[in-house]
PDB file of C-alpha atoms and ligand atoms in Angstrom:
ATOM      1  CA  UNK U1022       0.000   0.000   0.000  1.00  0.00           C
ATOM      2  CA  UNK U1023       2.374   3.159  -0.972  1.00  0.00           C
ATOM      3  CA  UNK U1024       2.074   6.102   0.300  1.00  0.00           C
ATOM      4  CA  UNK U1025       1.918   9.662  -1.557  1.00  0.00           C
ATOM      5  CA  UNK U1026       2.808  12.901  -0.297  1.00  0.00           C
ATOM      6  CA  UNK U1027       2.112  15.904  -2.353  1.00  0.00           C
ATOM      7  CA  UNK U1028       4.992  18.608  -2.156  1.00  0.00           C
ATOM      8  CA  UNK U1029       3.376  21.311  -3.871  1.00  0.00           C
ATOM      9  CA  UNK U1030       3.431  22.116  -7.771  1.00  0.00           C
ATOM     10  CA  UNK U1031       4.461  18.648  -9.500  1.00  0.00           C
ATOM     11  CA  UNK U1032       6.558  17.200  -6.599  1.00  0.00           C
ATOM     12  CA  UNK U1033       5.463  14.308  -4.734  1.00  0.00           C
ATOM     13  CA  UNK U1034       7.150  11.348  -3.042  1.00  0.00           C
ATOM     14  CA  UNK U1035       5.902   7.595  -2.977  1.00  0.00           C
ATOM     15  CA  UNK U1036       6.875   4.899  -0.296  1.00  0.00           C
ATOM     16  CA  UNK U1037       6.051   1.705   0.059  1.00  0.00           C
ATOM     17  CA  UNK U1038       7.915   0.948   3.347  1.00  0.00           C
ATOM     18  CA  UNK U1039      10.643  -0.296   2.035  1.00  0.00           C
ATOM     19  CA  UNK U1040      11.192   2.494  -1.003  1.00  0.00           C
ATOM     20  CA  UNK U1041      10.956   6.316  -1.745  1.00  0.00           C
ATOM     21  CA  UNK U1042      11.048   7.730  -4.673  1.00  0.00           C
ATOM     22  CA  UNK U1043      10.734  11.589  -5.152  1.00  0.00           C
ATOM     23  CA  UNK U1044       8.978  12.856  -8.740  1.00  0.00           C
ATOM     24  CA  UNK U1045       9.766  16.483  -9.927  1.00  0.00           C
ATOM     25  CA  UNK U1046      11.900  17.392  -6.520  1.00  0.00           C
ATOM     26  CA  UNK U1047      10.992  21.112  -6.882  1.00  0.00           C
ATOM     27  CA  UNK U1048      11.462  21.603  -3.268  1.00  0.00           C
ATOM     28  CA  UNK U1049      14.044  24.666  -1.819  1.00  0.00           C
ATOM     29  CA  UNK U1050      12.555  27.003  -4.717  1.00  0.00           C
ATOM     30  CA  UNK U1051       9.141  25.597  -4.664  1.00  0.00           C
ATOM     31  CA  UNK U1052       7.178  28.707  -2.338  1.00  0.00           C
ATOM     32  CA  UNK U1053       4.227  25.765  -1.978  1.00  0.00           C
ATOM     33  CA  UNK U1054       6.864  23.306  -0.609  1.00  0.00           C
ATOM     34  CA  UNK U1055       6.280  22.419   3.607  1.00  0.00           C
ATOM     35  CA  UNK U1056       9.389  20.249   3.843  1.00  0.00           C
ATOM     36  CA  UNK U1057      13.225  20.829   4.092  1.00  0.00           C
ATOM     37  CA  UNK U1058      14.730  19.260   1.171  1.00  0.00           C
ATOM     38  CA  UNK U1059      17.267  17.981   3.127  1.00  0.00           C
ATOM     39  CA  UNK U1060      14.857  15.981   5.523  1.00  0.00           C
ATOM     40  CA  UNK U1061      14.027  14.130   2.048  1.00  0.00           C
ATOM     41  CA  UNK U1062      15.556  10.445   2.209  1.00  0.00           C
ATOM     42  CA  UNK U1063      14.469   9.125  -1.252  1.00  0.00           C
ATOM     43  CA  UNK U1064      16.703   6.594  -3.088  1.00  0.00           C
ATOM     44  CA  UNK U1065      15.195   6.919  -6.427  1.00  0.00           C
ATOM     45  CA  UNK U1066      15.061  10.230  -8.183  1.00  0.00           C
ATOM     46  CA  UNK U1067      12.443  10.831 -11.064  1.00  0.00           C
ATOM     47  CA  UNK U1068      12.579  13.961 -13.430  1.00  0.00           C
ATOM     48  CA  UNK U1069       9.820  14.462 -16.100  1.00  0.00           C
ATOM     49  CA  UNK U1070      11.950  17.308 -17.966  1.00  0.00           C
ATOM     50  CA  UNK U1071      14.835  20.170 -17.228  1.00  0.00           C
ATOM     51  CA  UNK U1072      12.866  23.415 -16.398  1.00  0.00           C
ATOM     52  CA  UNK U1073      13.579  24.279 -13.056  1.00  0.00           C
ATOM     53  CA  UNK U1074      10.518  24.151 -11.478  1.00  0.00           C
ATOM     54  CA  UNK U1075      10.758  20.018 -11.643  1.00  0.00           C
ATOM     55  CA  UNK U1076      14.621  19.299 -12.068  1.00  0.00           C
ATOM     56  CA  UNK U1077      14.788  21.432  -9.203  1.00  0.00           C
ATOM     57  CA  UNK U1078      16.660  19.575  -6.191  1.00  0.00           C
ATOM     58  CA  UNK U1079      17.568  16.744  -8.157  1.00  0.00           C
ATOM     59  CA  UNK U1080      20.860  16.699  -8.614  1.00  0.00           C
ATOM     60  CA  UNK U1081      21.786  18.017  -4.705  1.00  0.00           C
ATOM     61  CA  UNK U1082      19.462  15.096  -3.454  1.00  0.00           C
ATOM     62  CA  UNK U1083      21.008  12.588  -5.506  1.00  0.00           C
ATOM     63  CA  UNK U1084      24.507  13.999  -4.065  1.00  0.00           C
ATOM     64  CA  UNK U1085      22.988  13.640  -0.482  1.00  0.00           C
ATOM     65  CA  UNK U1086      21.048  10.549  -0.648  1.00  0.00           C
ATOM     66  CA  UNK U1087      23.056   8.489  -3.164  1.00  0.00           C
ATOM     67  CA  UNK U1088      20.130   7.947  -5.010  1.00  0.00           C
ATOM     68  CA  UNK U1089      19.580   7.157  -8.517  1.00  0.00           C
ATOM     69  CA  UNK U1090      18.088   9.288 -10.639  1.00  0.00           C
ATOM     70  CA  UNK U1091      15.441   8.335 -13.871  1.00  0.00           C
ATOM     71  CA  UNK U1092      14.927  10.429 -16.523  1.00  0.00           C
ATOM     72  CA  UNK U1093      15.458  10.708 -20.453  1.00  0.00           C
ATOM     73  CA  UNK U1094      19.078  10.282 -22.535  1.00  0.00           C
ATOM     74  CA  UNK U1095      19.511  13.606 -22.890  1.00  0.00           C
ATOM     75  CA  UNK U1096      18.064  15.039 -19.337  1.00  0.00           C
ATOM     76  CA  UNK U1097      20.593  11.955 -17.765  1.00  0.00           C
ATOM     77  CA  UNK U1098      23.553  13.181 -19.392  1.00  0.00           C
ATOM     78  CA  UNK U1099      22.775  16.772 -18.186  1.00  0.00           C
ATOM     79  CA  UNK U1100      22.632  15.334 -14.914  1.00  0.00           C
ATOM     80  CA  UNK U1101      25.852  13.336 -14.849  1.00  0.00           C
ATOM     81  CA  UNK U1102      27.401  16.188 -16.064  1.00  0.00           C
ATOM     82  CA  UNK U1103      25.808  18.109 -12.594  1.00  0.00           C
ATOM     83  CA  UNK U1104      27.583  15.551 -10.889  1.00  0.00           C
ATOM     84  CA  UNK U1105      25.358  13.048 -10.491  1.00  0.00           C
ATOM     85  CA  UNK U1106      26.803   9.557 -10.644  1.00  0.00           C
ATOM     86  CA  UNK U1107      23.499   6.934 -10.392  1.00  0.00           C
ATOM     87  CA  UNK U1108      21.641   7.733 -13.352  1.00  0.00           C
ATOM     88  CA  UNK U1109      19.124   5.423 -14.997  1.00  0.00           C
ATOM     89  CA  UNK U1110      18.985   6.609 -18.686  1.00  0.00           C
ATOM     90  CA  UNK U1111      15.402   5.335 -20.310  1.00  0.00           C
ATOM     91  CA  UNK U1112      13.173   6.722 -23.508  1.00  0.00           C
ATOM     92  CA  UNK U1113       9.769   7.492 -24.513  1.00  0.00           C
ATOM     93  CA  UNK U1114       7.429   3.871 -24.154  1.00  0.00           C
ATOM     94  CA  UNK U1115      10.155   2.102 -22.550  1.00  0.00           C
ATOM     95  CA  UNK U1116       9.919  -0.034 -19.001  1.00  0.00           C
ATOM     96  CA  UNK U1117      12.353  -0.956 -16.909  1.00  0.00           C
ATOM     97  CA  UNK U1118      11.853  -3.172 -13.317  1.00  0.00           C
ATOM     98  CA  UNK U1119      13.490  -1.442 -10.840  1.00  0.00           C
ATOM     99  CA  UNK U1120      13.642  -3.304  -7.042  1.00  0.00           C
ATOM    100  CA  UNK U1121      10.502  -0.969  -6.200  1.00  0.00           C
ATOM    101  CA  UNK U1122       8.840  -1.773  -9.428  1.00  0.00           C
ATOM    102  CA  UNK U1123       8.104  -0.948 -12.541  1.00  0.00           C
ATOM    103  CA  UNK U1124       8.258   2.799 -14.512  1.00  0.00           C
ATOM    104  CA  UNK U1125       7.602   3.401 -18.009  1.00  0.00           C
ATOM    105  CA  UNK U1126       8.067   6.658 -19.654  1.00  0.00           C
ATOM    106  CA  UNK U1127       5.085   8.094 -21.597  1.00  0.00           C
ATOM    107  CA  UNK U1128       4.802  11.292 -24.109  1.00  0.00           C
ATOM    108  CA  UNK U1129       4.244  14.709 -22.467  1.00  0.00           C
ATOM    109  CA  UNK U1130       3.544  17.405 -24.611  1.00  0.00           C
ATOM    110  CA  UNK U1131       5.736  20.821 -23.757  1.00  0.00           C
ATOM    111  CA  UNK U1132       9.315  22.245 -23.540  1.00  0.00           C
ATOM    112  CA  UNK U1133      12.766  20.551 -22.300  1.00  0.00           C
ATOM    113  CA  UNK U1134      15.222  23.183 -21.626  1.00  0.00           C
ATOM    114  CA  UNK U1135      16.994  23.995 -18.697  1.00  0.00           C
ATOM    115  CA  UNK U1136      19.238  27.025 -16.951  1.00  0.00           C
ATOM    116  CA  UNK U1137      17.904  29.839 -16.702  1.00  0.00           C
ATOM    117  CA  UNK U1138      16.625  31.232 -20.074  1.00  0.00           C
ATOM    118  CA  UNK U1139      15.797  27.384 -21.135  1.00  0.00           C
ATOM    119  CA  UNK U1140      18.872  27.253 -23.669  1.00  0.00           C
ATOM    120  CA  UNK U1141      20.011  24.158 -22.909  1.00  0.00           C
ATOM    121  CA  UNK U1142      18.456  21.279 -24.519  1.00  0.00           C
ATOM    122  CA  UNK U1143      17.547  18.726 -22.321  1.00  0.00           C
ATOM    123  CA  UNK U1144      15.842  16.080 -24.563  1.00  0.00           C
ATOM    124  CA  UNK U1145      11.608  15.904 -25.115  1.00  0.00           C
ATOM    125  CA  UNK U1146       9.322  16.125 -21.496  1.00  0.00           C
ATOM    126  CA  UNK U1147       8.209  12.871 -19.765  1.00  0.00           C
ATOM    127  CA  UNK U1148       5.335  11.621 -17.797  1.00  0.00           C
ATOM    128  CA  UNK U1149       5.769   8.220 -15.996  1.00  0.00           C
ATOM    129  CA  UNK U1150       3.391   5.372 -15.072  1.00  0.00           C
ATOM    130  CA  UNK U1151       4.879   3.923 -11.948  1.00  0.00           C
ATOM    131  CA  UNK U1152       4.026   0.467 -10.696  1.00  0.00           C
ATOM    132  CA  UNK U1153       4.789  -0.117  -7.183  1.00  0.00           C
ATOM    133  CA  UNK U1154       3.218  -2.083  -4.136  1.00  0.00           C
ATOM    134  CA  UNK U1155       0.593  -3.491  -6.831  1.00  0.00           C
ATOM    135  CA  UNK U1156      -0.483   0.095  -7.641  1.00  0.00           C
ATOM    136  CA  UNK U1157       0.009   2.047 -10.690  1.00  0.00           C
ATOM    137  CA  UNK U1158       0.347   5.825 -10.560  1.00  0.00           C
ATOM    138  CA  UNK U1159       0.221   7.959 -12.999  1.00  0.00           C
ATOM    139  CA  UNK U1160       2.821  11.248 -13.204  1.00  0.00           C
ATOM    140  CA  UNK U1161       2.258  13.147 -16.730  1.00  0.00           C
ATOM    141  CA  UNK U1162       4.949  15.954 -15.790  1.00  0.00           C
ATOM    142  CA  UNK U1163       3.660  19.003 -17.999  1.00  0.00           C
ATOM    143  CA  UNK U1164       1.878  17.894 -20.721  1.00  0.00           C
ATOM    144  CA  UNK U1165      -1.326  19.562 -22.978  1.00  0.00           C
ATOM    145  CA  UNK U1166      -4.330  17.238 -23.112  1.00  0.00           C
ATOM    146  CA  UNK U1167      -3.573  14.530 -25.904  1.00  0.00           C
ATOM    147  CA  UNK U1168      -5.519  12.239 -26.823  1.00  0.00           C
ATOM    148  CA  UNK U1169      -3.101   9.274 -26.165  1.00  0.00           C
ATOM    149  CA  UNK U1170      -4.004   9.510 -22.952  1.00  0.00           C
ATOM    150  CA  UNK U1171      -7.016   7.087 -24.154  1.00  0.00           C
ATOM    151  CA  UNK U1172      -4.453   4.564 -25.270  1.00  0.00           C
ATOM    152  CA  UNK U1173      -2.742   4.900 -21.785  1.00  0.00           C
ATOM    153  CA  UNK U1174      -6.136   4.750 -19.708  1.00  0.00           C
ATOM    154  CA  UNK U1175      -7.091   1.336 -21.993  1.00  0.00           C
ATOM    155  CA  UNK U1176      -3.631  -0.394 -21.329  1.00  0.00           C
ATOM    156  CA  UNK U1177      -3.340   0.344 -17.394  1.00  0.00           C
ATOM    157  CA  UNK U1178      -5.323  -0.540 -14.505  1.00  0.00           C
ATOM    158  CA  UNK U1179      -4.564   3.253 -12.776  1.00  0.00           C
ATOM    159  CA  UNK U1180      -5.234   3.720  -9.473  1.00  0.00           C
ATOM    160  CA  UNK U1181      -4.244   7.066  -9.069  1.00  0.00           C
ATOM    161  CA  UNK U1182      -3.146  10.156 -11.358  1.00  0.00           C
ATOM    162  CA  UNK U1183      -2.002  13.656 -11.139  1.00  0.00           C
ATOM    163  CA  UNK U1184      -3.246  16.154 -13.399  1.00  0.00           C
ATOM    164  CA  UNK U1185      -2.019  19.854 -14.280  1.00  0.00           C
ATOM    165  CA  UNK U1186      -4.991  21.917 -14.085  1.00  0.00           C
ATOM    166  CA  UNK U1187      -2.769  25.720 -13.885  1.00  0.00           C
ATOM    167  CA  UNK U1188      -3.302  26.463 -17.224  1.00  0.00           C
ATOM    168  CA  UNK U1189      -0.818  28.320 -19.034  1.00  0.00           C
ATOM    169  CA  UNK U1190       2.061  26.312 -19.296  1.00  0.00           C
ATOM    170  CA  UNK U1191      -0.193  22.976 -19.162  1.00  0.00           C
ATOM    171  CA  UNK U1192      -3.514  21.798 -19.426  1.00  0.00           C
ATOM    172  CA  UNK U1193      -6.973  23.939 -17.901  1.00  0.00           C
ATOM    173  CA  UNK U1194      -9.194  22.720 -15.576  1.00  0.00           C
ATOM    174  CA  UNK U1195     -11.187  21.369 -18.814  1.00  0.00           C
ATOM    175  CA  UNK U1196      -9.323  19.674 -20.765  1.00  0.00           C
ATOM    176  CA  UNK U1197      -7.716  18.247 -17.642  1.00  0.00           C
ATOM    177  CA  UNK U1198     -11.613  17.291 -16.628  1.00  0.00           C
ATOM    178  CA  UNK U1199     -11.300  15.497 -19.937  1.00  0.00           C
ATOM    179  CA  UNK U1200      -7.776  13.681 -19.931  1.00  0.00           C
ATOM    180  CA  UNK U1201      -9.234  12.239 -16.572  1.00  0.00           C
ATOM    181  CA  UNK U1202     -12.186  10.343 -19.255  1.00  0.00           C
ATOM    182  CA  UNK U1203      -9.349   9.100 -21.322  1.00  0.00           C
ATOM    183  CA  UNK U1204      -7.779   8.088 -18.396  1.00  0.00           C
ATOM    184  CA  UNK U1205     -10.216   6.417 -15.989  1.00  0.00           C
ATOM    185  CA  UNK U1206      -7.828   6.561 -12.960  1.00  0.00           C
ATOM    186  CA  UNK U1207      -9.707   5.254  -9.757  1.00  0.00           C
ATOM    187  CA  UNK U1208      -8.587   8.554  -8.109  1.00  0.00           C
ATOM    188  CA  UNK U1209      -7.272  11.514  -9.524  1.00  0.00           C
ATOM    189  CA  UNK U1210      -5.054  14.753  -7.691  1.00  0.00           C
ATOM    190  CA  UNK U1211      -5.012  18.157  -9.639  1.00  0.00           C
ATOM    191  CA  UNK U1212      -1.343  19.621  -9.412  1.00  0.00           C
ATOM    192  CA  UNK U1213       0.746  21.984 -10.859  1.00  0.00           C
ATOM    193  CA  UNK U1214      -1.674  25.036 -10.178  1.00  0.00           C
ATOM    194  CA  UNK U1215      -1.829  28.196  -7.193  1.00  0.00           C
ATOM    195  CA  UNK U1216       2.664  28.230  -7.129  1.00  0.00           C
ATOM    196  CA  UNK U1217       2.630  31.149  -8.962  1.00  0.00           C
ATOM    197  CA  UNK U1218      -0.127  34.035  -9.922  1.00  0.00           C
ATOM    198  CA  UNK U1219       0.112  32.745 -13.802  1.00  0.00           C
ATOM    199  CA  UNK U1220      -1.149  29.311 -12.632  1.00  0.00           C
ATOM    200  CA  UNK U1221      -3.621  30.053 -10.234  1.00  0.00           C
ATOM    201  CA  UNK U1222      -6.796  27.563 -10.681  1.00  0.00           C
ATOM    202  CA  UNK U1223      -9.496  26.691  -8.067  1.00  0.00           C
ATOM    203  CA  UNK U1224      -9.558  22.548  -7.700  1.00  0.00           C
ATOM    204  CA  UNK U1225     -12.976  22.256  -6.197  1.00  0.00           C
ATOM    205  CA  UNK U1226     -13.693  23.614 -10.108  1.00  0.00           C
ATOM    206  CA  UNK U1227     -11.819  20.762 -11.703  1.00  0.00           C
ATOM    207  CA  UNK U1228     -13.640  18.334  -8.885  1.00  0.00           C
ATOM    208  CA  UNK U1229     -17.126  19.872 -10.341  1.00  0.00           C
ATOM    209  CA  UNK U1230     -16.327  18.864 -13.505  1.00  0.00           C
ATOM    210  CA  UNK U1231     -14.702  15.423 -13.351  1.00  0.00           C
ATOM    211  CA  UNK U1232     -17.639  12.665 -13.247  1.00  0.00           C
ATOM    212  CA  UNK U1233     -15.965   9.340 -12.709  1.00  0.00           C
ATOM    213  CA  UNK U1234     -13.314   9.243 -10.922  1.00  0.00           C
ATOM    214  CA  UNK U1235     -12.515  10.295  -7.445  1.00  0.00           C
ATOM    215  CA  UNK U1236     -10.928  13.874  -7.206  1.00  0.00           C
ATOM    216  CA  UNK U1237      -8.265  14.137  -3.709  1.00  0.00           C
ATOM    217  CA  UNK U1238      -7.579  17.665  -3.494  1.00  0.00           C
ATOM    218  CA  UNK U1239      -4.454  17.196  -1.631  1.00  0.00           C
ATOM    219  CA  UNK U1240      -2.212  20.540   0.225  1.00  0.00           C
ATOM    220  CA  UNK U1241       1.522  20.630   0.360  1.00  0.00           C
ATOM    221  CA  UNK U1242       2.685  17.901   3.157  1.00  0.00           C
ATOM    222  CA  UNK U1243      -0.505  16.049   2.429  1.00  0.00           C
ATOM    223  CA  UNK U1244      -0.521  12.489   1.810  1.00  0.00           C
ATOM    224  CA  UNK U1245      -3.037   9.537   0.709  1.00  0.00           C
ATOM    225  CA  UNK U1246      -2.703   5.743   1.023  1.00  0.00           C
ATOM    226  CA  UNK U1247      -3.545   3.857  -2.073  1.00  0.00           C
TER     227      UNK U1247
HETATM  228 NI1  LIG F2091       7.820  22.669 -17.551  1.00  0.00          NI
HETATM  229 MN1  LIG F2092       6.265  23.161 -14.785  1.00  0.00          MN
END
C-alpha cells in the first residue's frame, strides 16, 4: 500500500515501506513546498523534464542521498554532467523493473530546456506510469491534453493520477476534466496550479467537472494511502 505525499506544484514522493522515490523534486525554490529538502531520504530520483521548477533539487538530493536518478538520454547526461553519478537513462514507451517496481516513460507534450533562459536542450518532457506495491500511478509531468491519454487509460489498470490543471504552461481545468475520461484513474489529484499568480486555478472547479473518478484535493505535506 504506498504512500503519496504531495509537495506542492508537481513534486510528490511515494513509499512503500521499504522504497521512496521523489517525482519532480521542486522543493528549496518551490514557495508551496512544507518540507526541508534535506529531511528528504528518497533513493530513487524521477525527473519528467529540465525546467527548473521540476529538475529542481535533483541533482543536490542525488549527491545527499546516493540515489539514482530516472529520466530521459539527454536530461541523464545533463545530470551526470551536474555531478550526479546513479543515473538510470530510459526513452519514450520504454519499461524498466526497478527493485521498487516498474516505470515506463510516456509522451508529455511541452518544452525541455533547462538554466535559466531554457537554452540548454535537455531532450523531449516525460510523464511516468509507476508500478509499485501493486499500484500504478500515474505522473504526466507538464503535458497539454492529448488524446493518447485514451491509449494509456485502456492499457493500465490506474489507481491514481495527477493532473495539471494551472493552465498556461499545461492543461486547464477542462481539458484536464477530460484527460481524466481518457484516463479512468480510480482517483485523480489536480497539481501543478496556485505556485505562482500565472497558474492560479481553483480545484474544487476541476472536482465539479470530473464525473468518474474520485478527485483528492491534496495541500503541500498532504498524503493519501492507495
Ligand atoms: Ni515545464
Ligand atoms: Mn512546470
Amino acid at each position: 500500500m504506498p504512500e503519496v505525499t504531495f509537495h506542492g506544484h508537481s513534486c510528490v514522493t511515494i513509499k512503500d515501506g521499504e522504497h521512496s522515490l521523489i517525482v519532480d523534486p521542486f522543493i528549496s525554490m518551490n514557495p508551496q513546498a512544507t518540507t526541508d529538502v534535506v529531511k528528504l531520504d528518497a533513493k530513487y530520483i524521477l525527473v519528467t523534464h529540465g525546467h527548473g521548477d521540476h529538475i529542481g533539487d535533483a541533482i543536490f538530493l542525488a549527491k545527499q542521498n546516493k540515489a539514482k536518478i530516472i529520466c530521459s538520454f539527454e536530461l541523464g547526461h545533463l545530470c551526470q554532467k551536474e555531478g550526479a553519478e546513479d543515473v538510470h537513462m530510459m526513452h519514450i514507451g520504454g519499461g524498466f523493473n526497478f527493485p521498487f517496481g516498474r516505470v515506463k516513460m510516456t509522451i508529455a507534450h511541452h518544452g525541455g530546456g533547462y538554466g535559466e533562459d531554457a537554452s540548454y536542450y535537455t531532450g523531449p518532457p516525460v510523464g511516468f506510469l509507476i508500478t509499485i506495491g501493486g499500484k500504478t500511478i500515474y505522473h504526466p509531468g507538464d503535458t497539454g491534453l492529448f488524446l493518447d491519454m485514451k491509449l494509456i487509460g485502456e492499457m493500465n489498470d490506474i489507481d491514481l493520477a495527477f493532473l495539471p490543471i494551472g493552465d498556461n504552461f499545461t492543461m486547464d481545468i477542462r481539458d484536464a476534466a477530460k484527460a481524466v475520461e481518457f484516463l479512468k484513474p480510480k482517483k485523480v489529484v489536480p497539481f501543478h496550479y496556485d505556485t505562482w499568480e500565472i497558474i492560479e486555478a481553483d480545484p474544487n472547479d476541476f472536482k465539479t467537472q470530473v464525473k468518474d473518478s474520485e478527485v483528492v484535493i491534496l495541500d503541500p505535506g498532504q498524503s493519501l494511502t492507495l
